[in-house]
Coordinates of C-alpha atoms in Angstrom, one line a residue:
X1 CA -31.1 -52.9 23.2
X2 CA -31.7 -49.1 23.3
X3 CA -28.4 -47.3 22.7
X4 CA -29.0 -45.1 25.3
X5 CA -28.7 -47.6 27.7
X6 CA -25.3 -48.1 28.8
X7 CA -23.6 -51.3 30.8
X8 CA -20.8 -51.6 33.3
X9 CA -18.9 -53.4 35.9
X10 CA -18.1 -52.0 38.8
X11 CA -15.9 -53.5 41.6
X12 CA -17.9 -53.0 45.3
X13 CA -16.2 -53.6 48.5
X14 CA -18.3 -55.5 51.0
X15 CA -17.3 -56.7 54.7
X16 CA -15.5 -59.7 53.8
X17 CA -14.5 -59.6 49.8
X18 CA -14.4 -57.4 46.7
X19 CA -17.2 -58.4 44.6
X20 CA -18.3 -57.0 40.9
X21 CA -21.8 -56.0 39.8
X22 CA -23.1 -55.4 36.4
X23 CA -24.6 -51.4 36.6
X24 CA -26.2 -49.7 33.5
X25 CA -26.9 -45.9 33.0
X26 CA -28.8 -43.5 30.7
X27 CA -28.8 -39.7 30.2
X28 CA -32.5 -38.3 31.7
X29 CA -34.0 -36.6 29.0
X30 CA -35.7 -34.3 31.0
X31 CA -33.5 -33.1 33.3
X32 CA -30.3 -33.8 31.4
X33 CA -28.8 -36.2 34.5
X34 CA -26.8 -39.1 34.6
X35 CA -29.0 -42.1 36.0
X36 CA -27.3 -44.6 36.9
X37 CA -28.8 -48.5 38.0
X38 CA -27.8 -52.0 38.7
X39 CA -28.5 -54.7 37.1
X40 CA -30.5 -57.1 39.6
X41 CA -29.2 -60.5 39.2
X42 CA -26.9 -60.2 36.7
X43 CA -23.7 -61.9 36.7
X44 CA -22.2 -61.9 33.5
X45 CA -22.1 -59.4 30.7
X46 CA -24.2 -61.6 28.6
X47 CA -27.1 -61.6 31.5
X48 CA -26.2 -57.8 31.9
X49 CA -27.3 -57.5 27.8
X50 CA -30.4 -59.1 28.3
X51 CA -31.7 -57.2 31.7
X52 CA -31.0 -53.7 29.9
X53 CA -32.6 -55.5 26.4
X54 CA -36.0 -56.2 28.4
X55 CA -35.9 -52.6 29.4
X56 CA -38.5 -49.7 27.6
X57 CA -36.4 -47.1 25.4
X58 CA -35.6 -43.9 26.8
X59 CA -37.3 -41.1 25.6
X60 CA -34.9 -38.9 23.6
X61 CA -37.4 -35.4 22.5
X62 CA -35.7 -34.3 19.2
X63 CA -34.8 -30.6 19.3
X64 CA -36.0 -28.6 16.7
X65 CA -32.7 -26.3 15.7
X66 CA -32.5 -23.6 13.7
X67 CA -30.4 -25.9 11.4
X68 CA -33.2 -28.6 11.4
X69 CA -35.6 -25.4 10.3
X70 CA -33.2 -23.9 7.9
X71 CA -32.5 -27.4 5.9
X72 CA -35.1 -26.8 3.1
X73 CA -35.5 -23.5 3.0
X74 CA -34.8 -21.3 -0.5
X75 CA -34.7 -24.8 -1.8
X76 CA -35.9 -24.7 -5.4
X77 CA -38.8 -27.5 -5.5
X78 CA -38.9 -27.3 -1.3
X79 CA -42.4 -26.9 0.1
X80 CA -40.7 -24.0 1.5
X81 CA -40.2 -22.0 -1.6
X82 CA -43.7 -23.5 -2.7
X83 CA -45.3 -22.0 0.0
X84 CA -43.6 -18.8 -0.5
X85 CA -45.4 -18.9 -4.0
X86 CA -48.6 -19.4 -3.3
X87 CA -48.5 -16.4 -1.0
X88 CA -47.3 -14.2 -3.7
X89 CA -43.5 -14.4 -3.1
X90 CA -41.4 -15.1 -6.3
X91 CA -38.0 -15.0 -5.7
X92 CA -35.6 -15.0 -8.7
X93 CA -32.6 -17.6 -8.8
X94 CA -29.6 -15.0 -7.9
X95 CA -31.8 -13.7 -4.9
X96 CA -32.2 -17.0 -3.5
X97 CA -28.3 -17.6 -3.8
X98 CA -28.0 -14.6 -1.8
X99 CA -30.7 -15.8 0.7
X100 CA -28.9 -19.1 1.2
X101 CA -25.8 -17.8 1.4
X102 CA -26.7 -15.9 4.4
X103 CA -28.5 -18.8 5.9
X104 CA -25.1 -21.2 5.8
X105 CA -23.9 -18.4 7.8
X106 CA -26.4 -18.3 10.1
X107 CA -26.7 -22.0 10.3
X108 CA -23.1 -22.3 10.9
X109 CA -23.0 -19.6 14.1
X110 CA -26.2 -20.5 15.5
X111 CA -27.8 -23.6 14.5
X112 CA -27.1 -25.5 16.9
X113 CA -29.9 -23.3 18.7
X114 CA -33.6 -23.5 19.4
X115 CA -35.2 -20.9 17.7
X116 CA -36.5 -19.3 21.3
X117 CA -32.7 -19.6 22.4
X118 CA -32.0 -16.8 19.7
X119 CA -31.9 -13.3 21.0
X120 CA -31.0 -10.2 19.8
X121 CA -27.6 -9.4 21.3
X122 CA -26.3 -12.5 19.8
X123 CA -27.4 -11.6 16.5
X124 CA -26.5 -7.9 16.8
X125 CA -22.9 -8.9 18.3
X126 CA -22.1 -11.0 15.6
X127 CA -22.4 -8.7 12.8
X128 CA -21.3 -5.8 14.0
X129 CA -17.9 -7.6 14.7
X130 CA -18.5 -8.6 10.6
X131 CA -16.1 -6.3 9.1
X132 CA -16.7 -7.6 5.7
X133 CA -20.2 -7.0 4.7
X134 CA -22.0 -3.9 4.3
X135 CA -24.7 -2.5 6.4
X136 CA -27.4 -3.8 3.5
X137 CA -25.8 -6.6 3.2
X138 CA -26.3 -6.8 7.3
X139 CA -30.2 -5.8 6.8
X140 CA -30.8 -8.5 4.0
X141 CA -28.8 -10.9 6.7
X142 CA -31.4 -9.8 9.6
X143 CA -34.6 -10.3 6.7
X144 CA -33.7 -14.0 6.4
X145 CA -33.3 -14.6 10.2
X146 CA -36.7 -13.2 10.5
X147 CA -38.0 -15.6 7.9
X148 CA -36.8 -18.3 9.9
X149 CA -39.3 -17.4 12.6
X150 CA -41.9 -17.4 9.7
X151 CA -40.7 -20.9 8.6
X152 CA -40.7 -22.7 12.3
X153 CA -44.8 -22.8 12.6
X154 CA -43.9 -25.7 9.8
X155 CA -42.1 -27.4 11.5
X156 CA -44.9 -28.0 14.9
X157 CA -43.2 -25.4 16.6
X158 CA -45.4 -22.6 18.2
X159 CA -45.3 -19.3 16.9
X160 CA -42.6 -17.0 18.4
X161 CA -43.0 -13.0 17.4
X162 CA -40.2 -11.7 15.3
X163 CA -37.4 -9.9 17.8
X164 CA -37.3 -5.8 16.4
X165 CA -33.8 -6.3 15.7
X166 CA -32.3 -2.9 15.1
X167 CA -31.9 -2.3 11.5
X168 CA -27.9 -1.0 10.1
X169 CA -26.7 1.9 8.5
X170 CA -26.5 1.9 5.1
X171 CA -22.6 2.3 4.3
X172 CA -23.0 3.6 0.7
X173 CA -24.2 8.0 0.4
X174 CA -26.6 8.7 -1.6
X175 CA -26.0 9.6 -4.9
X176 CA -26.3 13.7 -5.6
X177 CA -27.8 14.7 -8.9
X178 CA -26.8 17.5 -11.5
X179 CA -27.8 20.9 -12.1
X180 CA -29.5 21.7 -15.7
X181 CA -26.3 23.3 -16.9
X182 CA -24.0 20.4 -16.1
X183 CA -26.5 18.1 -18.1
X184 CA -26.3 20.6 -20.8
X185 CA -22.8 20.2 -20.5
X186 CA -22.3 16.8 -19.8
X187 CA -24.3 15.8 -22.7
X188 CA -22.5 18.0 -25.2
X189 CA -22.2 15.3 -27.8
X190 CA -18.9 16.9 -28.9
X191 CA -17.5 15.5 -25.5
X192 CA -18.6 12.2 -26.5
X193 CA -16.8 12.4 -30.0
X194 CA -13.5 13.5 -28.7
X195 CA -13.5 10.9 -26.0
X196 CA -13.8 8.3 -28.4
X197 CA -10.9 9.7 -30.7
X198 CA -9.0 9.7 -27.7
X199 CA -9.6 6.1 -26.5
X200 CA -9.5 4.4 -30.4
X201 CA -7.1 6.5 -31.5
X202 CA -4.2 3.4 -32.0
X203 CA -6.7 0.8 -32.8
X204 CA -9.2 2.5 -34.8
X205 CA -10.9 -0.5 -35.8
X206 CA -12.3 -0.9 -32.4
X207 CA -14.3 1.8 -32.3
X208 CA -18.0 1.6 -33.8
X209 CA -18.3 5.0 -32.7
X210 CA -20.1 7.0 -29.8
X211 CA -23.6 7.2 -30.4
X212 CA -24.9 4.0 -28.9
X213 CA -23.4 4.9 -25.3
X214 CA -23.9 8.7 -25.4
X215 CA -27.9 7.8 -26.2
X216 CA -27.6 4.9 -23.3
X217 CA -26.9 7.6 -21.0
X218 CA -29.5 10.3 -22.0
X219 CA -32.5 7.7 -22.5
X220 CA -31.2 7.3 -18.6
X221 CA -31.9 10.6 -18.0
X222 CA -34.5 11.5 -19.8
X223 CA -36.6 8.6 -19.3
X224 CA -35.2 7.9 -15.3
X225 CA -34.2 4.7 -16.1
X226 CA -31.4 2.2 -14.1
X227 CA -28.0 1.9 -16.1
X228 CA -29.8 -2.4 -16.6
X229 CA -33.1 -1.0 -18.0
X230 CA -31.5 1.2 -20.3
X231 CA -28.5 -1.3 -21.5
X232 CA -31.7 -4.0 -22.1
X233 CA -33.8 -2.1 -24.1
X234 CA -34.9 -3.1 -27.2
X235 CA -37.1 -0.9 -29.8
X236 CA -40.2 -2.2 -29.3
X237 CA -40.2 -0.4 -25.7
X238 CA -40.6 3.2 -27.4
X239 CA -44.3 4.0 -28.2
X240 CA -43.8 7.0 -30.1
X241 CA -47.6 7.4 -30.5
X242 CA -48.6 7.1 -26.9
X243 CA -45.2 9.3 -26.3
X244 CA -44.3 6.4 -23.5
X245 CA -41.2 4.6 -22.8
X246 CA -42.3 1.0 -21.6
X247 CA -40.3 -0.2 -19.1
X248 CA -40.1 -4.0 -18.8
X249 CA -37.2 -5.9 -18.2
X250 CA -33.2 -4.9 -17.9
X251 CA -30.0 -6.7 -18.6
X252 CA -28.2 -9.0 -16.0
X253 CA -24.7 -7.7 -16.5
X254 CA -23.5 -10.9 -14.3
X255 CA -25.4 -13.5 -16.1
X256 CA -25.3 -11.7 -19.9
X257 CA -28.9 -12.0 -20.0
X258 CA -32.3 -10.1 -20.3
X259 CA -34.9 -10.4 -18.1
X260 CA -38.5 -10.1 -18.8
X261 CA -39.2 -8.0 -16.2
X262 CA -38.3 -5.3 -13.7
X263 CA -35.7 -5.1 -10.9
X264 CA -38.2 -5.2 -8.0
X265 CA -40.5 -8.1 -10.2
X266 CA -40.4 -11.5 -11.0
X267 CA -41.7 -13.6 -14.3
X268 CA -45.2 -14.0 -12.1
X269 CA -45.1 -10.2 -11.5
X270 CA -43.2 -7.9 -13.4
X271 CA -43.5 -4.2 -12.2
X272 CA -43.6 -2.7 -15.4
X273 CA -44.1 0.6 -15.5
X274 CA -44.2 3.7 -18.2
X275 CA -42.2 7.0 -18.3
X276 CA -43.3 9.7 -20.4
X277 CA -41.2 10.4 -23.8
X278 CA -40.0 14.1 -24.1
X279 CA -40.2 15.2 -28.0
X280 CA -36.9 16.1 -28.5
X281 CA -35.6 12.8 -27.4
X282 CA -38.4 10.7 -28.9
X283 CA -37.0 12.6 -32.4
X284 CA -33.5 11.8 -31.6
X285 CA -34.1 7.9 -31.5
X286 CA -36.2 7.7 -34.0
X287 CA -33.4 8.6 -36.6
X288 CA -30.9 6.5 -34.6
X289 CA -33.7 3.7 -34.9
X290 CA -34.1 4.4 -38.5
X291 CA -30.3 4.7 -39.3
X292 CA -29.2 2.1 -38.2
X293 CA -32.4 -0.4 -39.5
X294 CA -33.4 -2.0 -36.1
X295 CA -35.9 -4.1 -36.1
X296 CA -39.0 -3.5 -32.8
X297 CA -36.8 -7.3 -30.9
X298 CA -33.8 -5.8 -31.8
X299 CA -31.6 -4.0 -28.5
X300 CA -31.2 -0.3 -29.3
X301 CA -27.6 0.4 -27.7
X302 CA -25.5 -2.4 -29.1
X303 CA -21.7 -2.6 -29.6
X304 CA -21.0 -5.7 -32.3
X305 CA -24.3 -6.6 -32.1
X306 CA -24.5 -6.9 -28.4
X307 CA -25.8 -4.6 -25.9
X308 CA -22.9 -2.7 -24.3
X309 CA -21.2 -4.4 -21.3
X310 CA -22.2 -2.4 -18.3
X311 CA -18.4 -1.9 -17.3
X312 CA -17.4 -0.1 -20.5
X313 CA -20.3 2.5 -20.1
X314 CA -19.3 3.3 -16.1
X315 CA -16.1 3.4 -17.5
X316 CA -16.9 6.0 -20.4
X317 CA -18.9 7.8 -17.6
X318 CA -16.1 7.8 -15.1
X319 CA -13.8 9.6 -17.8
X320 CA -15.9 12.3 -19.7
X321 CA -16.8 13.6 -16.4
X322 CA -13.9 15.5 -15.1
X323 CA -13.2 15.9 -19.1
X324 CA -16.4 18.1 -19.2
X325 CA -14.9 20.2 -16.6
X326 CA -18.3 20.0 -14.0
X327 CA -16.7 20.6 -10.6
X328 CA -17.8 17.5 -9.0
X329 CA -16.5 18.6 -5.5
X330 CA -17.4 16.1 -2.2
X331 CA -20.4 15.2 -4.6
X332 CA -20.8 11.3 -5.6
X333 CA -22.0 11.4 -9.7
X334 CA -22.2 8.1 -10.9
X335 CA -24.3 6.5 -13.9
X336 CA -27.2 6.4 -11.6
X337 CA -27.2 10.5 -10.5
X338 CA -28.7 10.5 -13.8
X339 CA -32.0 8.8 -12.1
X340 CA -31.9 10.6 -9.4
X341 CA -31.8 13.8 -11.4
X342 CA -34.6 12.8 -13.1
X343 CA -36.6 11.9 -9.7
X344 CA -35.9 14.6 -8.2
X345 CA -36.7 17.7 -10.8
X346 CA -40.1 15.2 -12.1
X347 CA -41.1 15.9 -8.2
X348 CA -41.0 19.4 -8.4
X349 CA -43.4 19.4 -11.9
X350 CA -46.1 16.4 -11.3
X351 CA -47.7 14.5 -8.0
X352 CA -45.5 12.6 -5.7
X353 CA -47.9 9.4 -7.1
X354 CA -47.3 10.2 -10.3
X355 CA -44.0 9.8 -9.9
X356 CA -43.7 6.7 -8.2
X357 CA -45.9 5.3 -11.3
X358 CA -43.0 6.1 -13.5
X359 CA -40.2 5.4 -11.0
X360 CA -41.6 1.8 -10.5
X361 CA -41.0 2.3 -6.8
X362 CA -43.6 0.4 -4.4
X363 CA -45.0 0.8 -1.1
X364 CA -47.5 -0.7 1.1
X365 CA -50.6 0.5 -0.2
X366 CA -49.5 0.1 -3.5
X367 CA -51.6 -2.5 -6.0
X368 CA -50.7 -5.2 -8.4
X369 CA -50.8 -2.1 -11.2
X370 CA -47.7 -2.8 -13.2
X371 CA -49.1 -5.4 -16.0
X372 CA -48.5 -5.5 -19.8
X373 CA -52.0 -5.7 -19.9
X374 CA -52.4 -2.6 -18.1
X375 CA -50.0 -0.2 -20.6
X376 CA -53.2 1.6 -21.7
X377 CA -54.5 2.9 -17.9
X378 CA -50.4 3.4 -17.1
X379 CA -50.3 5.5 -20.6
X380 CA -53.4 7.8 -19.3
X381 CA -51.4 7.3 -15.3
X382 CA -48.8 9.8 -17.0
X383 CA -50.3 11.5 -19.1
X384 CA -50.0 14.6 -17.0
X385 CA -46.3 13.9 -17.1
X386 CA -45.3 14.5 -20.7
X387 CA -45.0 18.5 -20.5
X388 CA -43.0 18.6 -17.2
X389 CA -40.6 15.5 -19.4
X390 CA -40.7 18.5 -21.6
X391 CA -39.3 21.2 -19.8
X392 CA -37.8 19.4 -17.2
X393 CA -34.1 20.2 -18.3
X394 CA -34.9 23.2 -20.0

């Protein structure tokens, strides 16, 4: 018997006596009403059973829910994420935990919903009364609702346009950069020296001296790198001939380990880019190099034989900069001013393309440049770049 069928006795008052009948319902799946029937001839339960068993099923139309939509997706091995890759889109294993993790969420306020019952306001509403998360965080939130709509074509559903949901304000300013003298200042190696008397100065046999995270910061600066890319380099990215820094791959300060390619890439494609070498540096770390024997594998700014821990170089940042005396005001000067320094003064000295070649930033119209293959073209890209990395803080 179809369980959507259901039987029942009801008692029905005629002229002379109170008889029972044998009645069954079922839920209309169309209009969502109660239908209710009797059972013609029946006069026992059992007789009852076998009227409603002789009957055709009900026609139940499965709705397709956001959940139902959102079950595979960001999956490793789903036909979801191998779609994803044969368009081009690679996603690395800490971005899909961020993916899914907003999906449960989603899943667990709305997917209950068809996709065409989602709107907007009920989005929008819900995470503005989100007091936990970020406005990027809310941004990356609203990306993954809008892959859903990309995703529901798979499952026999007809395309439905992506809603122009309004996009939130980024909670976090922008970080300000630093003038030429404050660099000059900042980067007074003295400073450096003193700071590590300072900290070492009751267990001297902790400190392996100063070098390896005063250099991390200036190869940041001089070569605009992110605090990652210069805590996961490794010799063999400095082509003192070409005067180039190669920039591919930066450490994973959560997961302890180096990837082999840039923060915007993945291992299919790996954004790497160049930066032009200013001589003075390109001097300086070739004697460090040389000094301390590294090998072209071996990571350049190591503490016990292990690149430095990202915390410990924010947290020699955070101190040697009010100790260099720079007023730092309202301003917000953090590890990564140092790339916006260099941004911003490389603009003033070389094309705005140029730039973005040796940022590593992309846009739309941008092509699939940023190869291992392709050092030799990105060496003659920048070229024009290596007198402006020259004078640029002079």
């Amino acid at each position: 018997m179809d369980s959507n069928y259901h039987i029942f006795k009801k008692p029905v008052k005629s002229k002379n006596k109170t008889i029972h009948r044998w009645y069954y319902y079922f839920i209309d799946p169309v209009t969502g009403k109660k239908v209710q029937k009797v059972c013609r001839g029946c006069k026992t339960q059992a007789e009852a059973y076998a009227f409603v068993s002789s009957l055709p099923p009900v026609f139940v139309e499965e709705k397709t829910t956001i959940a139902k939509i959102a079950e595979w997706m960001y999956i490793p091995g789903s036909p979801h994420l191998e779609r994803q890759k044969k368009l081009g889109k690679v996603f690395t294993p800490e971005t899909l935990k961020i993916k899914r993790f907003a999906l449960n969420i989603i899943v667990e306020e709305f997917g209950h919903l068809e996709l065409q019952e989602l709107t907007i306001p009920m989005v929008i509403d819900f995470l503005m009364n989100d007091k936990k998360h970020s406005g990027s965080w809310k941004n990356g939130f609203l990306t993954v609702v809008g892959e859903l709509y990309a995703e529901a074509p798979f499952h026999n559903l007809p395309y439905i346009p992506v809603p122009q949901f309004p996009k939130f304000r980024r909670n976090s300013k922008k970080k300000d950069i630093f003038t030429v003298d404050e660099l000059n200042t900042l980067f007074d190696e003295k400073l450096w020296i003193d700071y590590s008397n300072r900290r070492y100065s009751k267990h001297p046999q902790f400190d392996e001296g100063h070098k390896a995270i005063y250099l991390l910061f200036l190869c940041c600066v001089k070569c605009g790198l992110r605090i990652g890319e210069g805590i996961g380099t490794r010799v063999n990215q400095f082509l003192f001939d070409e005067k180039v820094f190669v920039v591919d791959g930066f450490w994973r300060s959560n997961q302890l380990v180096r990837t082999t390619f840039n923060k915007c890439g993945s291992d299919d494609d790996k954004k790497i880019r160049v930066a032009p070498l200013p001589d003075d540096f390109a001097q300086m770390m070739k004697k460090y190099i040389q000094d301390n024997n590294l090998g072209p594998d071996d990571y350049v700014f190591q503490r016990y034989g292990k690149p430095i821990r990202k915390w410990l170089a924010e947290e020699w940042f955070r101190n040697i900069l009010p100790a260099s005396g720079i007023n730092v005001g309202d301003r917000i000067l953090t590890p990564h001013s140092l790339r916006y320094t260099y941004i911003t003064r490389m603009r003033r000295e070389v094309a705005g393309e140029t730039v973005q070649k040796i940022a590593g930033h992309t846009s739309l119209n941008m092509t699939d440049y940023y190869t291992r293959a392709a050092i030799p073209e990105m060496v003659e890209a920048v070229k024009s770049a290596n007198g402006a990395a020259n004078r640029l803080f002079k």
